[in-house]
mmCIF file of C-alpha atoms and ligand atoms in Angstrom:
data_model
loop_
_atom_site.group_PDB
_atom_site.id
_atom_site.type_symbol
_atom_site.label_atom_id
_atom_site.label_comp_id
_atom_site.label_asym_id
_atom_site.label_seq_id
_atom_site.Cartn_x
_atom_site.Cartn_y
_atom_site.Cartn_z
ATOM 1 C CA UNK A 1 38.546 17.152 -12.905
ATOM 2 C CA UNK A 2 39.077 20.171 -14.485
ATOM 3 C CA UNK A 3 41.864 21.746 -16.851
ATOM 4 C CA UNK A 4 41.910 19.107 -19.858
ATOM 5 C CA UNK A 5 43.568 19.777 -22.695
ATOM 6 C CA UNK A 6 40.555 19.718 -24.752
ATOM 7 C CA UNK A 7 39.154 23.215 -22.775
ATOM 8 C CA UNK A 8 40.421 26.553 -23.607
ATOM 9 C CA UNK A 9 40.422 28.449 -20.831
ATOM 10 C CA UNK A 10 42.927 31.744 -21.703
ATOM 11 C CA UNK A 11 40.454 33.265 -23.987
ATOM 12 C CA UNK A 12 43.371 35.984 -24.902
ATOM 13 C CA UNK A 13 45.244 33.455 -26.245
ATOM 14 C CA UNK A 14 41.848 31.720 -28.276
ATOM 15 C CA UNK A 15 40.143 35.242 -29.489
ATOM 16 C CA UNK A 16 38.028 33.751 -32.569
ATOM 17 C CA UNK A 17 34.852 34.953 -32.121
ATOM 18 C CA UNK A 18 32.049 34.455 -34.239
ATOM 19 C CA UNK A 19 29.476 37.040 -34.601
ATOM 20 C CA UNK A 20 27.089 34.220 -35.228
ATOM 21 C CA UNK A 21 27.378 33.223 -31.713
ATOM 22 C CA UNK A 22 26.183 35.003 -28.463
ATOM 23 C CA UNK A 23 28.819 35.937 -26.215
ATOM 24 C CA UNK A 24 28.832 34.576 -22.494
ATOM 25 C CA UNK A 25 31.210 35.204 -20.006
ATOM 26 C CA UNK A 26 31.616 32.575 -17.561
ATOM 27 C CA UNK A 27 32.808 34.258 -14.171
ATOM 28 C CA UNK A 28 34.545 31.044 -12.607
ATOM 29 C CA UNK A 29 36.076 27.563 -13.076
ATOM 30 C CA UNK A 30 33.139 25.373 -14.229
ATOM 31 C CA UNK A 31 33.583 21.284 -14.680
ATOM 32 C CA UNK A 32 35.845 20.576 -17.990
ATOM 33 C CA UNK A 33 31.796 19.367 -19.474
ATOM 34 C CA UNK A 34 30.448 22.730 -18.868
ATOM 35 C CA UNK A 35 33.355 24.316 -20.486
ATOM 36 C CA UNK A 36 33.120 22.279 -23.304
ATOM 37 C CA UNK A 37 29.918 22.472 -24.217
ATOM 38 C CA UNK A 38 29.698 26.434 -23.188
ATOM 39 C CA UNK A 39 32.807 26.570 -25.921
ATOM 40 C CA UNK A 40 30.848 24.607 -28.354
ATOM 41 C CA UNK A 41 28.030 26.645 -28.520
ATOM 42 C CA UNK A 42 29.150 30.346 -27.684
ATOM 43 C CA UNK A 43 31.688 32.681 -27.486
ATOM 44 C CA UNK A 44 33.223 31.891 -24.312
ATOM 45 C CA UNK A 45 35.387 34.475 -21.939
ATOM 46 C CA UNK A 46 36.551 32.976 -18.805
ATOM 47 C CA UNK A 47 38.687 34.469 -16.078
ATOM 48 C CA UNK A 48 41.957 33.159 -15.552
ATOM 49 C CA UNK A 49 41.965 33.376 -12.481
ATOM 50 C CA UNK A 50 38.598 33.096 -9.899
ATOM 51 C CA UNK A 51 38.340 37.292 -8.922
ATOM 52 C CA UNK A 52 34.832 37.916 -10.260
ATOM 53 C CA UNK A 53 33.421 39.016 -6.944
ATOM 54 C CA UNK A 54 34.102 42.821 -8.085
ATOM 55 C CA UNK A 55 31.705 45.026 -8.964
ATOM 56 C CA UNK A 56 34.054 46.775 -11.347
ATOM 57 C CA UNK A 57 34.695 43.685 -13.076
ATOM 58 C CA UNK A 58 31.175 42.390 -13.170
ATOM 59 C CA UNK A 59 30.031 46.125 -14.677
ATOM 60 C CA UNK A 60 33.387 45.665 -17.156
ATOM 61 C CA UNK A 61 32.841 42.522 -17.862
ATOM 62 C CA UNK A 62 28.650 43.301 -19.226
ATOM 63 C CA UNK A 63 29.670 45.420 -21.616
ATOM 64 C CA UNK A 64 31.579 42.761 -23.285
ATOM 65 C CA UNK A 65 29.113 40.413 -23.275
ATOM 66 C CA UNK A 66 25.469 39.404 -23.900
ATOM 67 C CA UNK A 67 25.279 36.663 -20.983
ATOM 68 C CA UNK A 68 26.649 36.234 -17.650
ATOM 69 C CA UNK A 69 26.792 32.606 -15.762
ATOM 70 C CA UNK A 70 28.285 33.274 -12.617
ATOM 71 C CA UNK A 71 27.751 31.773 -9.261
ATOM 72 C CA UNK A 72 26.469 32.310 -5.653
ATOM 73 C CA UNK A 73 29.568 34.130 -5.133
ATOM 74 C CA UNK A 74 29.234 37.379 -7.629
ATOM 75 C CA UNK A 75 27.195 40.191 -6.262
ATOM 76 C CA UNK A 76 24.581 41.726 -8.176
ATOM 77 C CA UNK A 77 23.360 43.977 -5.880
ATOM 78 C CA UNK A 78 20.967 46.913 -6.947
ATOM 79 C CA UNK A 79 24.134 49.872 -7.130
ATOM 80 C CA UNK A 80 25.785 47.298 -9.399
ATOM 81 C CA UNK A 81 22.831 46.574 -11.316
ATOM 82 C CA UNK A 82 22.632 50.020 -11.955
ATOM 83 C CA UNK A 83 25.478 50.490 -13.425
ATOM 84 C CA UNK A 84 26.163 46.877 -15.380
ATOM 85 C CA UNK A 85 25.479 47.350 -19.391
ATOM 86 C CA UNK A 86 22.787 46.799 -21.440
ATOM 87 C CA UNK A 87 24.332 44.695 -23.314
ATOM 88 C CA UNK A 88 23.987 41.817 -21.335
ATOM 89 C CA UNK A 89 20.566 40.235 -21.379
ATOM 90 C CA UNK A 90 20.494 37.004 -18.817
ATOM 91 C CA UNK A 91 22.596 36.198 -15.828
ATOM 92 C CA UNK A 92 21.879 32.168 -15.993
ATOM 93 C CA UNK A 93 23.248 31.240 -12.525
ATOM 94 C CA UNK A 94 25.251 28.509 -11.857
ATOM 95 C CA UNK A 95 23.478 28.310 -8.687
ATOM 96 C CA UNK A 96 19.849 27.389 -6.622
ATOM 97 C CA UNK A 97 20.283 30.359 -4.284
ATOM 98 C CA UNK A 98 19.895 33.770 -5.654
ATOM 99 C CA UNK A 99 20.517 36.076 -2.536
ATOM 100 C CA UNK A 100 23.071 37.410 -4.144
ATOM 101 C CA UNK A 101 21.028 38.744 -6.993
ATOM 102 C CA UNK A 102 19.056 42.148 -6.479
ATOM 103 C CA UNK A 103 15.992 40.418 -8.471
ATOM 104 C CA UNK A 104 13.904 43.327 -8.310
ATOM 105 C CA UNK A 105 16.648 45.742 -9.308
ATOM 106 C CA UNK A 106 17.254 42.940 -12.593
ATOM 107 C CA UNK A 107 13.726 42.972 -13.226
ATOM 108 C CA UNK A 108 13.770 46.944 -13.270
ATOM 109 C CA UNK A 109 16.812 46.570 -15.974
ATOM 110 C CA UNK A 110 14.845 44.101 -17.661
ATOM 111 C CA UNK A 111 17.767 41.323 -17.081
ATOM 112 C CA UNK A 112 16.359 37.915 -17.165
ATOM 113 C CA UNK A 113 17.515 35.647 -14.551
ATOM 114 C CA UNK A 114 17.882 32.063 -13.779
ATOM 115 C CA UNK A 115 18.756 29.469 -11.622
ATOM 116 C CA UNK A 116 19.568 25.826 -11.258
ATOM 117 C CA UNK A 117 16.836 24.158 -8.895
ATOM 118 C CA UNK A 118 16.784 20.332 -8.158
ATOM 119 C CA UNK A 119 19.866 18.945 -9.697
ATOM 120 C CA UNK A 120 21.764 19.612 -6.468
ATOM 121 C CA UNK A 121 19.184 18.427 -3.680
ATOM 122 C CA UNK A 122 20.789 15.313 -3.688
ATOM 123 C CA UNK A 123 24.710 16.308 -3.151
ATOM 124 C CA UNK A 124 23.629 18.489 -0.398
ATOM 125 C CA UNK A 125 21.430 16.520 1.491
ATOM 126 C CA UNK A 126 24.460 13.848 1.909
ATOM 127 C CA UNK A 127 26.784 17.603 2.843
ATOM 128 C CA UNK A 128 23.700 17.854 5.637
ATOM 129 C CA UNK A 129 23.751 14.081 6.946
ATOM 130 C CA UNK A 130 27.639 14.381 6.898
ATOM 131 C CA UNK A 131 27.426 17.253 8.926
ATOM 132 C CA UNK A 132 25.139 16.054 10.835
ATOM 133 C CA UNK A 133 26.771 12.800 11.635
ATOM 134 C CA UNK A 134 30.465 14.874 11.817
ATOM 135 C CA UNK A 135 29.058 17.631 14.445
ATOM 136 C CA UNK A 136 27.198 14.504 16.125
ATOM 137 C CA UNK A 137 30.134 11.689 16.466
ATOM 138 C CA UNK A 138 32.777 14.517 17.275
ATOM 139 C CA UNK A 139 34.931 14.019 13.816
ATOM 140 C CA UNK A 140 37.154 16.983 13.580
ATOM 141 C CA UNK A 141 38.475 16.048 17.127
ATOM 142 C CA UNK A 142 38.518 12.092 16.282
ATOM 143 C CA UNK A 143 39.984 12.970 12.680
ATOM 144 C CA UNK A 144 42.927 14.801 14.119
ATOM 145 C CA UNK A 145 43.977 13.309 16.431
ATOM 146 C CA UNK A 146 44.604 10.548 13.958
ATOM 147 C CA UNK A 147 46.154 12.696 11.622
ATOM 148 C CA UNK A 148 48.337 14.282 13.888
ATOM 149 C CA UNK A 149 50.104 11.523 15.792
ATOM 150 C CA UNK A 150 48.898 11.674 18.730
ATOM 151 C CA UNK A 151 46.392 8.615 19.388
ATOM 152 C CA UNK A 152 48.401 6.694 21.809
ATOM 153 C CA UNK A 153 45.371 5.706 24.107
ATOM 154 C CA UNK A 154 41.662 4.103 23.433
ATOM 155 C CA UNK A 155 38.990 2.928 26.178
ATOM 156 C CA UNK A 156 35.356 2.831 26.232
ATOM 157 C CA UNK A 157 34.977 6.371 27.533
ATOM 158 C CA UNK A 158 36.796 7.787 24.374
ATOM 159 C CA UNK A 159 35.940 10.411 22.489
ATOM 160 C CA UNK A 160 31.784 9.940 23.358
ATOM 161 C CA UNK A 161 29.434 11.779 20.615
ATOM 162 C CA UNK A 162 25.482 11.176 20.338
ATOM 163 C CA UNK A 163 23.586 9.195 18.428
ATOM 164 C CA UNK A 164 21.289 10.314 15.560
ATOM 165 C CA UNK A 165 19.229 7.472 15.614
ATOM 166 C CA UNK A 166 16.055 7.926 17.567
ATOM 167 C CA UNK A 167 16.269 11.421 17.553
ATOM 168 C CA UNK A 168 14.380 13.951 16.894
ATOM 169 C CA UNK A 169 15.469 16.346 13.733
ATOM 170 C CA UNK A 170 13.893 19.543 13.100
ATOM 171 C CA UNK A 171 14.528 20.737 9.478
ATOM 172 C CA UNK A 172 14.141 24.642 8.351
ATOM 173 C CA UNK A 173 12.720 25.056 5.304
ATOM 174 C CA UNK A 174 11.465 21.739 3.142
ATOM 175 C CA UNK A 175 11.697 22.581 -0.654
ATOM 176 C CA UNK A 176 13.627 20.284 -2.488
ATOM 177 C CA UNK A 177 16.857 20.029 -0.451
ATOM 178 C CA UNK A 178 14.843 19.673 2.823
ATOM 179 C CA UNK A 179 12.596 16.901 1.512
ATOM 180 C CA UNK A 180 15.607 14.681 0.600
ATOM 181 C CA UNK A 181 17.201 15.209 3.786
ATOM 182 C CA UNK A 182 14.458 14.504 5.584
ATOM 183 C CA UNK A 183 14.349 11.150 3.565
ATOM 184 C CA UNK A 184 17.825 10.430 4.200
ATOM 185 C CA UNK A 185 17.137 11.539 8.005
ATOM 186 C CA UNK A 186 14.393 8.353 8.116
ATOM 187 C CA UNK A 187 16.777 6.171 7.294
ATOM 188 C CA UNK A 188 18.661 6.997 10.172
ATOM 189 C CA UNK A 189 15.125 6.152 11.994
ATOM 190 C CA UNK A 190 15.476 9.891 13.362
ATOM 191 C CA UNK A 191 11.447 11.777 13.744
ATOM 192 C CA UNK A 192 11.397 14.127 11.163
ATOM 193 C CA UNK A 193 9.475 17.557 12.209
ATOM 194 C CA UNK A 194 9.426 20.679 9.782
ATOM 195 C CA UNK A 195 8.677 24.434 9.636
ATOM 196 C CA UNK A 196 7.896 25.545 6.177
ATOM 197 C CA UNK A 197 5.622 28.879 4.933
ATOM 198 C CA UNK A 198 2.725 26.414 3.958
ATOM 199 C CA UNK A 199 2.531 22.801 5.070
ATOM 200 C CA UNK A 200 2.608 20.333 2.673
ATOM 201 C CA UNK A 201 0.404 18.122 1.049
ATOM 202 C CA UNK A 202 0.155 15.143 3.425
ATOM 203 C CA UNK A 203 1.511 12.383 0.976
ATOM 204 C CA UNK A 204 4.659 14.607 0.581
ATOM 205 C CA UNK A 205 5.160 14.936 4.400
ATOM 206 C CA UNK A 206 6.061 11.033 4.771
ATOM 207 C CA UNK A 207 5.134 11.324 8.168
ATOM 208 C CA UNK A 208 6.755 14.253 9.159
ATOM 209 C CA UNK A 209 5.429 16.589 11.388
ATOM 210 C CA UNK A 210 4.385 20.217 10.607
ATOM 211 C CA UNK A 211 5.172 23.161 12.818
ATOM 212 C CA UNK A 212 3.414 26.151 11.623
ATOM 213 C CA UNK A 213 5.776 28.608 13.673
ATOM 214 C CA UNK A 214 9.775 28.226 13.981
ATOM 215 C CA UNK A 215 9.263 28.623 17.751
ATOM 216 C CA UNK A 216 7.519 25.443 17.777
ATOM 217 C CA UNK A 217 9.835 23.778 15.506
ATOM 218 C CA UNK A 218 12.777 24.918 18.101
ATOM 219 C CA UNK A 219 10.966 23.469 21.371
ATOM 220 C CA UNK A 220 11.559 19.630 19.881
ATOM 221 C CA UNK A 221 14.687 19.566 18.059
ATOM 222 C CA UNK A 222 17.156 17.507 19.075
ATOM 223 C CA UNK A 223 18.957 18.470 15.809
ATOM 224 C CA UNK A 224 18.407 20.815 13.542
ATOM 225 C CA UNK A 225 18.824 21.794 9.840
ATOM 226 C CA UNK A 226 18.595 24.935 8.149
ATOM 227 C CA UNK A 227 17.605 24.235 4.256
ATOM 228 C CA UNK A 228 15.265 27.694 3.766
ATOM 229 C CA UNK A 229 17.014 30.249 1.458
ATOM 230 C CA UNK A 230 18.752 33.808 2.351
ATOM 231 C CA UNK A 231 16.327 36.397 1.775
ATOM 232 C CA UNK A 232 15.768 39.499 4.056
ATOM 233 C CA UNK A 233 13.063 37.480 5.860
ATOM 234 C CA UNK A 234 15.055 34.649 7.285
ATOM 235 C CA UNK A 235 18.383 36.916 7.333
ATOM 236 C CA UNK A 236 19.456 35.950 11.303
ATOM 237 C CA UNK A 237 15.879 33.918 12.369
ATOM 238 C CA UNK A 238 18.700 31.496 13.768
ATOM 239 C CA UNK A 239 19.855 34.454 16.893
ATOM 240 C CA UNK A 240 20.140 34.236 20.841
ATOM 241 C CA UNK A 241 16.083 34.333 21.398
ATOM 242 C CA UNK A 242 15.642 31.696 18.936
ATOM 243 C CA UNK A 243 18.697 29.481 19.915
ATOM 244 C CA UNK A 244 17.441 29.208 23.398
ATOM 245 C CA UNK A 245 14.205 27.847 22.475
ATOM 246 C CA UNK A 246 16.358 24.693 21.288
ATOM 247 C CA UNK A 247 16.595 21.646 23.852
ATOM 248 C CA UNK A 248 20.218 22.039 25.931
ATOM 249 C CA UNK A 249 22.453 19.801 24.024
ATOM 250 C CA UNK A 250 20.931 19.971 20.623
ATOM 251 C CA UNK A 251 22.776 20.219 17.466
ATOM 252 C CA UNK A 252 22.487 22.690 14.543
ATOM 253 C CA UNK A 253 23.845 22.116 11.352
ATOM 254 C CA UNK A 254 23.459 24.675 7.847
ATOM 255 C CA UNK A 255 24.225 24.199 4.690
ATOM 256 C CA UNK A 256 21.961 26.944 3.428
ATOM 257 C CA UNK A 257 23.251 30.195 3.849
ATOM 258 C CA UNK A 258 25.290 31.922 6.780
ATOM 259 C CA UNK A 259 22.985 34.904 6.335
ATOM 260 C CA UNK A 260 20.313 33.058 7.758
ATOM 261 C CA UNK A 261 22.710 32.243 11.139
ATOM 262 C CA UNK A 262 23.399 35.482 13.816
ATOM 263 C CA UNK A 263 27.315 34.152 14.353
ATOM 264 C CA UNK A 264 28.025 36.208 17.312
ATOM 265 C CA UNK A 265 24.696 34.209 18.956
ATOM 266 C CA UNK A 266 26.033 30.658 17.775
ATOM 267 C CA UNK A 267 29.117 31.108 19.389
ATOM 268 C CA UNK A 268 27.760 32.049 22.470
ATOM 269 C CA UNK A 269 25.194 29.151 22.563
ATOM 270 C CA UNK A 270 28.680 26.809 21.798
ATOM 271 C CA UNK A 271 30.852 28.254 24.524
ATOM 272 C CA UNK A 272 27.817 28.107 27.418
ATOM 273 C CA UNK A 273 27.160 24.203 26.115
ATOM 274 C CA UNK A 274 23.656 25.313 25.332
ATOM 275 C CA UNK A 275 24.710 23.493 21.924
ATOM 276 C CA UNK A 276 26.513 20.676 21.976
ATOM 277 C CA UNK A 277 27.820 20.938 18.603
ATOM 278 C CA UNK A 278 27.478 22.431 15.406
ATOM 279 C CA UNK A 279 27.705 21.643 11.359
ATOM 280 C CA UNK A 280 28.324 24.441 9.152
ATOM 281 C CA UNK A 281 29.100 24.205 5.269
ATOM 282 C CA UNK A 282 28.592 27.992 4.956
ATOM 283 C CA UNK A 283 29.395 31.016 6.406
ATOM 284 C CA UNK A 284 28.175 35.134 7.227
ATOM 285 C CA UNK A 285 31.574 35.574 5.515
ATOM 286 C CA UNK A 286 33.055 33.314 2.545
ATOM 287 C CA UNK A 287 35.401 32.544 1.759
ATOM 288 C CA UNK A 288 37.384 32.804 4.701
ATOM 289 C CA UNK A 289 34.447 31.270 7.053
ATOM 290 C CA UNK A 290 34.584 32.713 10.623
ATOM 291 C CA UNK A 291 37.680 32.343 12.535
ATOM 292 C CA UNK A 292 36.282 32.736 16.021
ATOM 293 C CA UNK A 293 34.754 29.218 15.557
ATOM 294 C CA UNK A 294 38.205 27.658 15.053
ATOM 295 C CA UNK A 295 38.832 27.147 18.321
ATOM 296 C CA UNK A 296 35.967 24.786 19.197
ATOM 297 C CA UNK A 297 36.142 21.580 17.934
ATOM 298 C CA UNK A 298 32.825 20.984 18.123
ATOM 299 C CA UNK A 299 32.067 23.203 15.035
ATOM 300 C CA UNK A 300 32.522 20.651 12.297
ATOM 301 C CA UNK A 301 33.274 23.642 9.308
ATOM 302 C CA UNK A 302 33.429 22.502 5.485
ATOM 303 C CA UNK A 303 34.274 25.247 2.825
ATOM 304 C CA UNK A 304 30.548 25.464 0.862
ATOM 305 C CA UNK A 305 30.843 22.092 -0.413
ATOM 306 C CA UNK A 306 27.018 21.468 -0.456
ATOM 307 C CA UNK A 307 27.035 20.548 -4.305
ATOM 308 C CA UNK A 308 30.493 19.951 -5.115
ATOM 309 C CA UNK A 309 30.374 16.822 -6.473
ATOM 310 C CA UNK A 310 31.352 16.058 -10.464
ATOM 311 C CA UNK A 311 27.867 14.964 -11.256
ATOM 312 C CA UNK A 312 25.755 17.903 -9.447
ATOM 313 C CA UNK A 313 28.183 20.091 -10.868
ATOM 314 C CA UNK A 314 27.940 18.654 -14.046
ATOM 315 C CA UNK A 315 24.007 19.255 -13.800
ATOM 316 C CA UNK A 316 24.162 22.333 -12.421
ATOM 317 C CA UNK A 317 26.537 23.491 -15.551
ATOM 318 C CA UNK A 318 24.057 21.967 -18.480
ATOM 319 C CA UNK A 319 20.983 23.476 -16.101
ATOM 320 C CA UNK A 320 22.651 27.103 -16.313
ATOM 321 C CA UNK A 321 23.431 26.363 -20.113
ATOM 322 C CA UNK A 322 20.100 24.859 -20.967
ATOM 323 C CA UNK A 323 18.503 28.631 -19.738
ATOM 324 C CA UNK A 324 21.149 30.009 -22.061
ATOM 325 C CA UNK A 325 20.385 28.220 -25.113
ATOM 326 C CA UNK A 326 16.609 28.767 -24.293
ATOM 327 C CA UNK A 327 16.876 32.135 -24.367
ATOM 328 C CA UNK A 328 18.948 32.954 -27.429
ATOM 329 C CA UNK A 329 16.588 30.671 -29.199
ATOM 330 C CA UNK A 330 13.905 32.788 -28.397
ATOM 331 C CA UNK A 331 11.730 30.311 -25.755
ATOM 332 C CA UNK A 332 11.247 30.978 -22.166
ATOM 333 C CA UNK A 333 14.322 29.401 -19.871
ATOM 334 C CA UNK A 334 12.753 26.590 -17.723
ATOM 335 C CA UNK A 335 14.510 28.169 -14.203
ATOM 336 C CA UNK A 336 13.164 31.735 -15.247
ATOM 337 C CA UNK A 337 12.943 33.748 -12.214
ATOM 338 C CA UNK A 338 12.771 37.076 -13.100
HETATM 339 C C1 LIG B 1 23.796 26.999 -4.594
HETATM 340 O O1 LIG B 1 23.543 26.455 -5.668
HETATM 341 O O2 LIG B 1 23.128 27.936 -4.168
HETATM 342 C C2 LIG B 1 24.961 26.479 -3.818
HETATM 343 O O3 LIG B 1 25.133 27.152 -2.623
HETATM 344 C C3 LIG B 1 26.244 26.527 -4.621
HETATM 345 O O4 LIG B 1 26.407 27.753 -5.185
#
């Protein structure tokens, strides 16, 4: 996918800047299309390698430029916001969540910020369903011991998962990932319930059901999805109280954030059987995910793969790029947040 020739990527060795041009720095490996169209139109200065999570090298790294389009994965939290330059204007993520952006603290500086909403609600509704379906129909056990060589043995009683079919999925959150996932969850003929702040309008709901309080929510699902965002509100509403309202043998899969998860309480609620399985695609810690959960295969574990397909990405790049051009053309950027 990536590293054509036609994309410079070692801006030392391609220095020609043009002072007609702003100047964006790009803070990790985008699709070879975002490149070239981010090379196109501006001067571009991309990391060699993916290190940007620094705080020294953000704060470096905004003096240089007037535009930063980094990812869920570089920290603008308020001490670095403090300290980045005023030289740079907009951080255009590359990204729907924003939890790790200090918005208030950006505001303060007078940074714009954006985001990249919609364009990946498909992508991760099919990471949710695959979770879903993986935690459900035990794959990381079935998968290896294919891979390993050491299926010498099949009856009826083999490897038994559960069925999502008839069952009852409780979903966390329904903005625009949570209303495609419930979508793909009907055709699955599962019973879609939700928790959201406001319930909404009835011809969005498609006959799901509205739970005005997570508690309720818990008492009836069977499965369960987390598809709110990270914020100090929902940081840990998934811990040991809440986890025991579930139904003994339900499943819980995120894709969200791992923020939103208490870890310590998921294990717990694996090893006693409370849950009978678990999908994550993220993680309290990433990379590096949590290595207490390795040794239960029922926690199906992908590495934050929620929107990493060539299209979404694709979308997600010209999103972040379209707030870019918007605002050094002087109109408002269409994902302004702050
Ligand atoms: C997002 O867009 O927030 C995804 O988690 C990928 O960064």
């Amino acid at each position: 996918m990536n590293g054509s020739a036609s994309v410079q990527r070692d801006w030392i060795r391609h220095p020609t800047m043009s002072s007609q041009r702003p100047t964006i720095w790009i803070a990790r490996t985008l699709t070879d299309a975002t490149l070239a169209r981010a090379q196109r139109d501006y001067n571009v200065l991309i990391d060699e390698v993916d290190s940007a999570n620094d705080a020294d090298r953000i704060v470096d790294m905004s003096a240089r430029v007037d535009g930063i389009l980094p990812c869920h994965s570089e920290v603008f939290d308020a001490a670095t916001v403090a300290r980045l330059d005023s030289r740079t204007k907009i951080i255009a993520n590359h990204s729907v969540g924003v939890d790790h952006c200090d918005l208030d603290a950006l505001k303060a500086r007078g940074i714009v910020v954006t985001n990249t909403p919609e364009v990946l609600d498909d992508a991760t509704a099919e990471i949710v369903m695959l979770l879903m379906l993986g935690a459900a129909r035990r794959a990381p056990e079935g998968e290896r011991t294919v891979r390993s060589g050491v299926w010498n043995d099949w009856n009826p009683a083999f490897l038994l998962g559960q069925q999502v079919s008839g069952h009852r999925l409780g979903i966390v959150g329904m903005g625009g990932i949570g209303k495609v996932v419930a979508r793909r969850a009907r055709g699955f003929d599962m019973h879609v319930h939700y928790h959201n702040r406001s319930r909404l309008p009835v011809d969005q709901e498609q006959g799901a059901i509205y739970h005005d309080t997570l508690e309720s929510l818990l008492a009836v699902s069977q499965f369960l999805s987390i598809n709110c965002p990270s914020t100090p509100a929902t940081r840990h509403i998934i811990n040991r109280e809440t986890l025991a309202l579930l139904p003994r043998g339900a499943i819980l899969v995120n894709a969200a954030r791992g923020a939103v998860v208490d870890e310590d309480a998921l294990l717990d609620a694996i090893k006693s059987g409370h849950l009978a399985a678990a999908g994550l695609d993220c993680f309290e810690q990433e990379p590096g995910g949590n290595p207490l959960f390795a040794a239960h295969e029922n926690i199906f574990m992908l590495p934050h793969l929620g929107s990493a397909t060539v299209q979404t990405r694709d979308a997600m790049g010209a999103r972040a790029l379209d707030n870019l051009d918007a605002y050094f053309a002087g109109r408002e950027p269409g994902d302004r947040l702050v």
